[in-house]
CSV table of C-alpha atoms in Angstrom, one decimal:
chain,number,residue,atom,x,y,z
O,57,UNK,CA,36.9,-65.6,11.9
O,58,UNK,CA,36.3,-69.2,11.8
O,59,UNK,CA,32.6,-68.6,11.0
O,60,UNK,CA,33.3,-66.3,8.1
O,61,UNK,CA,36.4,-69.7,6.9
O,62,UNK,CA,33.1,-72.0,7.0
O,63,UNK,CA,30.7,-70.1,5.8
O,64,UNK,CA,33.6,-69.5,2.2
O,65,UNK,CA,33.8,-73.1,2.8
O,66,UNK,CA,30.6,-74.1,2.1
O,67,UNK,CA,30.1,-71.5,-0.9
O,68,UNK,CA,32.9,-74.2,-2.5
O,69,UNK,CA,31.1,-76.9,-1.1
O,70,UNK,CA,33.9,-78.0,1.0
O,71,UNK,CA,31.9,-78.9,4.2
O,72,UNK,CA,34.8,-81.3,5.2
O,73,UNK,CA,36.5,-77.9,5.8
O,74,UNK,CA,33.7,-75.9,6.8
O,75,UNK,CA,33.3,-78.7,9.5
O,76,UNK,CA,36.6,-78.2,10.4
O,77,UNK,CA,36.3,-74.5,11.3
O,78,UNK,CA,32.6,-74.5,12.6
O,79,UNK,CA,33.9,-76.9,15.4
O,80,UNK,CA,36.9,-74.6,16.0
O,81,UNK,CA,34.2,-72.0,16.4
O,82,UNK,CA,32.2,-74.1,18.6
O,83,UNK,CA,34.9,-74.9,20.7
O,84,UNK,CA,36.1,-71.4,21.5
O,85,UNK,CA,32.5,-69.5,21.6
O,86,UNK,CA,30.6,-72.3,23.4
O,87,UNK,CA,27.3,-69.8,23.7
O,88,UNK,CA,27.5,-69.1,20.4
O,89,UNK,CA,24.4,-69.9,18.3
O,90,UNK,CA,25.8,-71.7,15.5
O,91,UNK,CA,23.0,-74.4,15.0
O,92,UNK,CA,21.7,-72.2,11.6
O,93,UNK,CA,25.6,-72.8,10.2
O,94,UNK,CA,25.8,-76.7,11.4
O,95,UNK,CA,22.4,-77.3,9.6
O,96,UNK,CA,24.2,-75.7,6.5
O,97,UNK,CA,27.3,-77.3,6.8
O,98,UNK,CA,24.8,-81.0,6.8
O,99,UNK,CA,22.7,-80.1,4.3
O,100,UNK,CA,25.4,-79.1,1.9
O,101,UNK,CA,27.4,-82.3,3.3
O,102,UNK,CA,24.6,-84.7,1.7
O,103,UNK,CA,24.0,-82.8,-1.3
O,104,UNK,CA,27.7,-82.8,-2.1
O,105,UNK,CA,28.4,-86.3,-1.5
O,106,UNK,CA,25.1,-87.8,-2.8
O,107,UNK,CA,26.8,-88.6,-6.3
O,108,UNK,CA,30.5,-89.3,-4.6
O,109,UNK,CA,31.8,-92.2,-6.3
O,110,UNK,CA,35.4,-93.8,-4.5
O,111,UNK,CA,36.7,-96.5,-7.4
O,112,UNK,CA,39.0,-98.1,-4.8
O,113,UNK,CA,36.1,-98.5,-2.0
O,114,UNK,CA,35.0,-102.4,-2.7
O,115,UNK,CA,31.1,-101.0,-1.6
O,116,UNK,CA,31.2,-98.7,-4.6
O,117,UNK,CA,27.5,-97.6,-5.9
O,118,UNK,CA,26.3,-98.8,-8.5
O,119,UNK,CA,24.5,-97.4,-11.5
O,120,UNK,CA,21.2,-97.6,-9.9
O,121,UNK,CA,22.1,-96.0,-6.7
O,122,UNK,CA,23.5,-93.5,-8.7
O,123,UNK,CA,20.6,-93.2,-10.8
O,124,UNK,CA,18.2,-93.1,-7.8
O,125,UNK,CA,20.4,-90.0,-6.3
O,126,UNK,CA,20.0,-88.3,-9.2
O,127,UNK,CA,16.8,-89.0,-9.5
O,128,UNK,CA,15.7,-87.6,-5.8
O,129,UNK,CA,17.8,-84.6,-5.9
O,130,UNK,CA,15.5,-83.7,-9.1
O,131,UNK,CA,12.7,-84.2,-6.8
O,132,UNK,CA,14.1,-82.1,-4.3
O,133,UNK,CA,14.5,-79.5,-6.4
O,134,UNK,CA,11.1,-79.4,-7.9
O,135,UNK,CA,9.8,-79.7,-4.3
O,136,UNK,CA,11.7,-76.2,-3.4
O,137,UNK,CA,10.4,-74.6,-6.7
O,138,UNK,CA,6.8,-75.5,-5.7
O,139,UNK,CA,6.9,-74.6,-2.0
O,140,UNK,CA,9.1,-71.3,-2.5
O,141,UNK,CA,6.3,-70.4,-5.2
O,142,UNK,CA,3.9,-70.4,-2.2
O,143,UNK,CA,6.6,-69.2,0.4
O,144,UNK,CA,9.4,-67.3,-0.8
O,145,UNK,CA,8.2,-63.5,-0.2
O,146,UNK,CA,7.4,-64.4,3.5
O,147,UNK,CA,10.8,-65.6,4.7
O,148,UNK,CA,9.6,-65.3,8.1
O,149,UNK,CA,7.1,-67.9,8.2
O,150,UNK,CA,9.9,-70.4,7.5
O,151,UNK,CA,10.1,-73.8,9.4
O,152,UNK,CA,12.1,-73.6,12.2
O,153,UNK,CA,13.2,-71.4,14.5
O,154,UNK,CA,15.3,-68.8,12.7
O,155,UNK,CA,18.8,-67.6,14.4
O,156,UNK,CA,18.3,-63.5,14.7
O,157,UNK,CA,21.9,-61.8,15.0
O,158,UNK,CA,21.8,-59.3,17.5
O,159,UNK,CA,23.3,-55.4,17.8
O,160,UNK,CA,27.1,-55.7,18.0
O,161,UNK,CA,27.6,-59.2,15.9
O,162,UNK,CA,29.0,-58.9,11.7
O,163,UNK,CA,25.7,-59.7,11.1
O,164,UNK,CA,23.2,-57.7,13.5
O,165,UNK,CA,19.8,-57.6,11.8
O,166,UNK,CA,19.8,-60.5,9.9
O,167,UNK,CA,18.2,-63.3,10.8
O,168,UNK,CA,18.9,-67.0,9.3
O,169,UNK,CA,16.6,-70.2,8.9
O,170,UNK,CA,16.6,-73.7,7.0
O,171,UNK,CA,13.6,-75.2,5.7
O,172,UNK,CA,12.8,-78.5,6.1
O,173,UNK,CA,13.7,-79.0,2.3
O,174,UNK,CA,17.0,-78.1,2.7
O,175,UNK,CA,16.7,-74.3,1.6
O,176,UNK,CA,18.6,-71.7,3.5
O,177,UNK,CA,17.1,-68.2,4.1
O,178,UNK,CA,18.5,-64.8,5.1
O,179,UNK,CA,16.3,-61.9,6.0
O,180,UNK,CA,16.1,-58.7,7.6
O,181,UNK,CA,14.7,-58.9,10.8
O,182,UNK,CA,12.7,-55.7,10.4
O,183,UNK,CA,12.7,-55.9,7.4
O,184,UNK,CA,11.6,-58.9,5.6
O,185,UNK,CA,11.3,-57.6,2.0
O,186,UNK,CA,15.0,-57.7,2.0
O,187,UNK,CA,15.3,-61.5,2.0
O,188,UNK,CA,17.8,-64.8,-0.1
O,189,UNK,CA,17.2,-67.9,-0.6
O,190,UNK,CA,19.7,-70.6,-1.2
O,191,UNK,CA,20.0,-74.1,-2.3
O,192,UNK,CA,22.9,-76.5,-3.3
O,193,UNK,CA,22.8,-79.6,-5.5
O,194,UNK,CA,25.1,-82.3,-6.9
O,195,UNK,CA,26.4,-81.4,-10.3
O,196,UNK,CA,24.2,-84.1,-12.3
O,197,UNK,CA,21.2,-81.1,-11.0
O,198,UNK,CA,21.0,-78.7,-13.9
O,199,UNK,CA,20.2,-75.2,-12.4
O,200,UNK,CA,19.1,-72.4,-14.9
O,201,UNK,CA,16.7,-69.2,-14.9
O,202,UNK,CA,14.2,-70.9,-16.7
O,203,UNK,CA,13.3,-73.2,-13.4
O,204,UNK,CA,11.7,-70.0,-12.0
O,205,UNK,CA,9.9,-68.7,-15.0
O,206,UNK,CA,10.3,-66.1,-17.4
O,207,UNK,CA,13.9,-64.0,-16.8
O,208,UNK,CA,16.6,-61.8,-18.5
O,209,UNK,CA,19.9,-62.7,-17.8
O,210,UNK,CA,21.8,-59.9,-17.0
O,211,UNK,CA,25.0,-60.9,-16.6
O,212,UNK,CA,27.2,-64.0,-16.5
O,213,UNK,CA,31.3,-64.3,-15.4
O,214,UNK,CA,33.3,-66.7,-14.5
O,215,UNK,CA,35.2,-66.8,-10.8
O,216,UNK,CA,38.3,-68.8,-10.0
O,217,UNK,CA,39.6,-69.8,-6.7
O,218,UNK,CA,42.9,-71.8,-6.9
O,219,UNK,CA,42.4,-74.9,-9.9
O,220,UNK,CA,38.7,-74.9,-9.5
O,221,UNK,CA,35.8,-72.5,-11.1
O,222,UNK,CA,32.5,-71.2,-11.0
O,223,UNK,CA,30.3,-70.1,-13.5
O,224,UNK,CA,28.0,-67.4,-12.2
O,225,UNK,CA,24.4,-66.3,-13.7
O,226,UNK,CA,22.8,-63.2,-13.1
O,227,UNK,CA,19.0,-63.4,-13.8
O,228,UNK,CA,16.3,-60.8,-13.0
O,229,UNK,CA,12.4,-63.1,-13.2
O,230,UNK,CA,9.2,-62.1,-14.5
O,231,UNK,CA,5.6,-62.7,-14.3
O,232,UNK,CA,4.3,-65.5,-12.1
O,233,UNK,CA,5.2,-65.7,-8.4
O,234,UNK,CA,9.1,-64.6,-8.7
O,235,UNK,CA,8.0,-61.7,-10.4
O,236,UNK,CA,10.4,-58.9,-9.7
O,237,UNK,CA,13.2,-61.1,-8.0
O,238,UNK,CA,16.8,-61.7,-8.9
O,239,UNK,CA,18.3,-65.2,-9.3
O,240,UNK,CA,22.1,-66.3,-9.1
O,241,UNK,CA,23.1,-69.8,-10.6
O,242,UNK,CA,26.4,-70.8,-9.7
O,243,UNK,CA,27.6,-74.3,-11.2
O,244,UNK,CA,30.7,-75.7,-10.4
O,245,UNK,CA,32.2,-79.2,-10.8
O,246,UNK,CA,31.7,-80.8,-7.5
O,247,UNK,CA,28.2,-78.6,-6.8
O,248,UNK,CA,25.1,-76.7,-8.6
O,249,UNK,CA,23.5,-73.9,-6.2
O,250,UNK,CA,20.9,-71.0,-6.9
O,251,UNK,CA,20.2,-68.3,-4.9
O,252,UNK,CA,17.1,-66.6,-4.8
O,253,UNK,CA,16.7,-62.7,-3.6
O,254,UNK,CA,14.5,-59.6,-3.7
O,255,UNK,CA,16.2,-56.3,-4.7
O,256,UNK,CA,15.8,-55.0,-1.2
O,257,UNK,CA,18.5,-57.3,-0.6
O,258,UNK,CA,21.1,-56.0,-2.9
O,259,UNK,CA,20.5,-52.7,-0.7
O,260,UNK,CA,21.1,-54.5,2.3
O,261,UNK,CA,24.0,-56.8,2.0
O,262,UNK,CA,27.9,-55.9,0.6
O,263,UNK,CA,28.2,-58.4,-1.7
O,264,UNK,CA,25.9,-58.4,-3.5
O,265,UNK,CA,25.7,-54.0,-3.7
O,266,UNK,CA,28.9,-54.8,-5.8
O,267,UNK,CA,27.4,-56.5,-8.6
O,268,UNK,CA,27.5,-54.6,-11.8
O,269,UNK,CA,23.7,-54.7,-12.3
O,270,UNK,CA,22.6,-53.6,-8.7
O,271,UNK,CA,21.1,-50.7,-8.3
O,272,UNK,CA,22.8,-49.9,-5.4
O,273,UNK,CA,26.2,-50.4,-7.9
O,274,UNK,CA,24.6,-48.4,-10.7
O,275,UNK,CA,23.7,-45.5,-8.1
O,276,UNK,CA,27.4,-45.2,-6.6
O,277,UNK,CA,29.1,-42.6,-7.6
């Protein structure tokens, strides 16, 4: 339960909170393998609080170090466009060890990794062709379907939680080497994040059968 509170957590980019719960979890499923959700829960931590700004703190950043945040999450992201360009259809020859969930766990036959660029991959274990990518960014990162190549948006909706909201994009991409897959931008005010996916996933995973575009949606009865 706590692992499901973290992981909405960090979809908010709340990892204060997501923290809070993955060391609840931690404490009371000590042979848990949760090191897959505490690199998430780190890498969404820096990304979120690389443009943090506290007025009343007297070591404030200043415009440069601002400007020099910004400017190296823009390489980052150019970094993870080039290298999932080469590496995105093979999510099993990610770096790192990858967490495999076994039979009986919420999540048996998925396996999760993090690059060393701060990407975060789910696949099926058998089978890979069902895979996600996923990336957060500080707001100043602009995130659109155009990063990827040539795509159709095919939908786009908005999705509130409490005072704060999300602007979702649907995109499917053509030509070049995202050919075929299916992009989701969310942008919200304290976080940017895209997530990158082959339609095989939309089969596999719950979520994302619902969207009205799926195929899995479209074939329900």
């Amino acid at each position: 339960m706590n692992v499901r509170a973290a992981e909405r957590a960090l979809g908010r980019a709340q990892s204060p909170l997501a923290r809070s719960h993955y060391e609840v979890a931690r404490r009371a499923c000590p042979r848990a393998n949760l090191r897959g959700l505490a690199r998430q829960i780190d890498q969404v931590d820096r990304a979120s609080t690389a443009l943090a700004r506290a007025p009343k703190d007297p070591n404030e950043r200043s415009p440069e170090e601002l400007l020099r945040a910004r400017v190296l999450e823009s390489e980052r992201l150019g970094s993870i466009v080039m290298w999932a360009a080469r590496a995105c259809k093979k999510p099993s020859n990610t770096t790192g060890a990858p967490t495999c969930h076994e039979a009986g766990d919420a999540d048996a036959g998925w396996c999760d990794a993090m690059t060393q660029q701060g990407l975060a991959v789910r696949y099926r274990e058998h089978e890979p062709e069902a895979f996600r990518w996923t990336a957060t960014f500080p707001p100043s990162v602009r995130l659109d379907c155009s990063l990827f190549g040539v795509g159709v948006e095919l939908e786009h909706w908005t999705e509130a939680s409490g005072s704060s909201k999300i602007e979702r994009s649907h995109c499917r991409l053509a030509r070049g080497p995202f050919d075929g897959l299916e992009l989701i931008v969310d942008s919200g005010t304290t976080f940017n994040r895209f997530s990158l996916f082959s339609r095989e996933f939309t089969q596999r995973e719950h979520a994302y059968k619902e969207m009205p575009d799926s195929p899995a949606h479209r074939a329900a009865p």
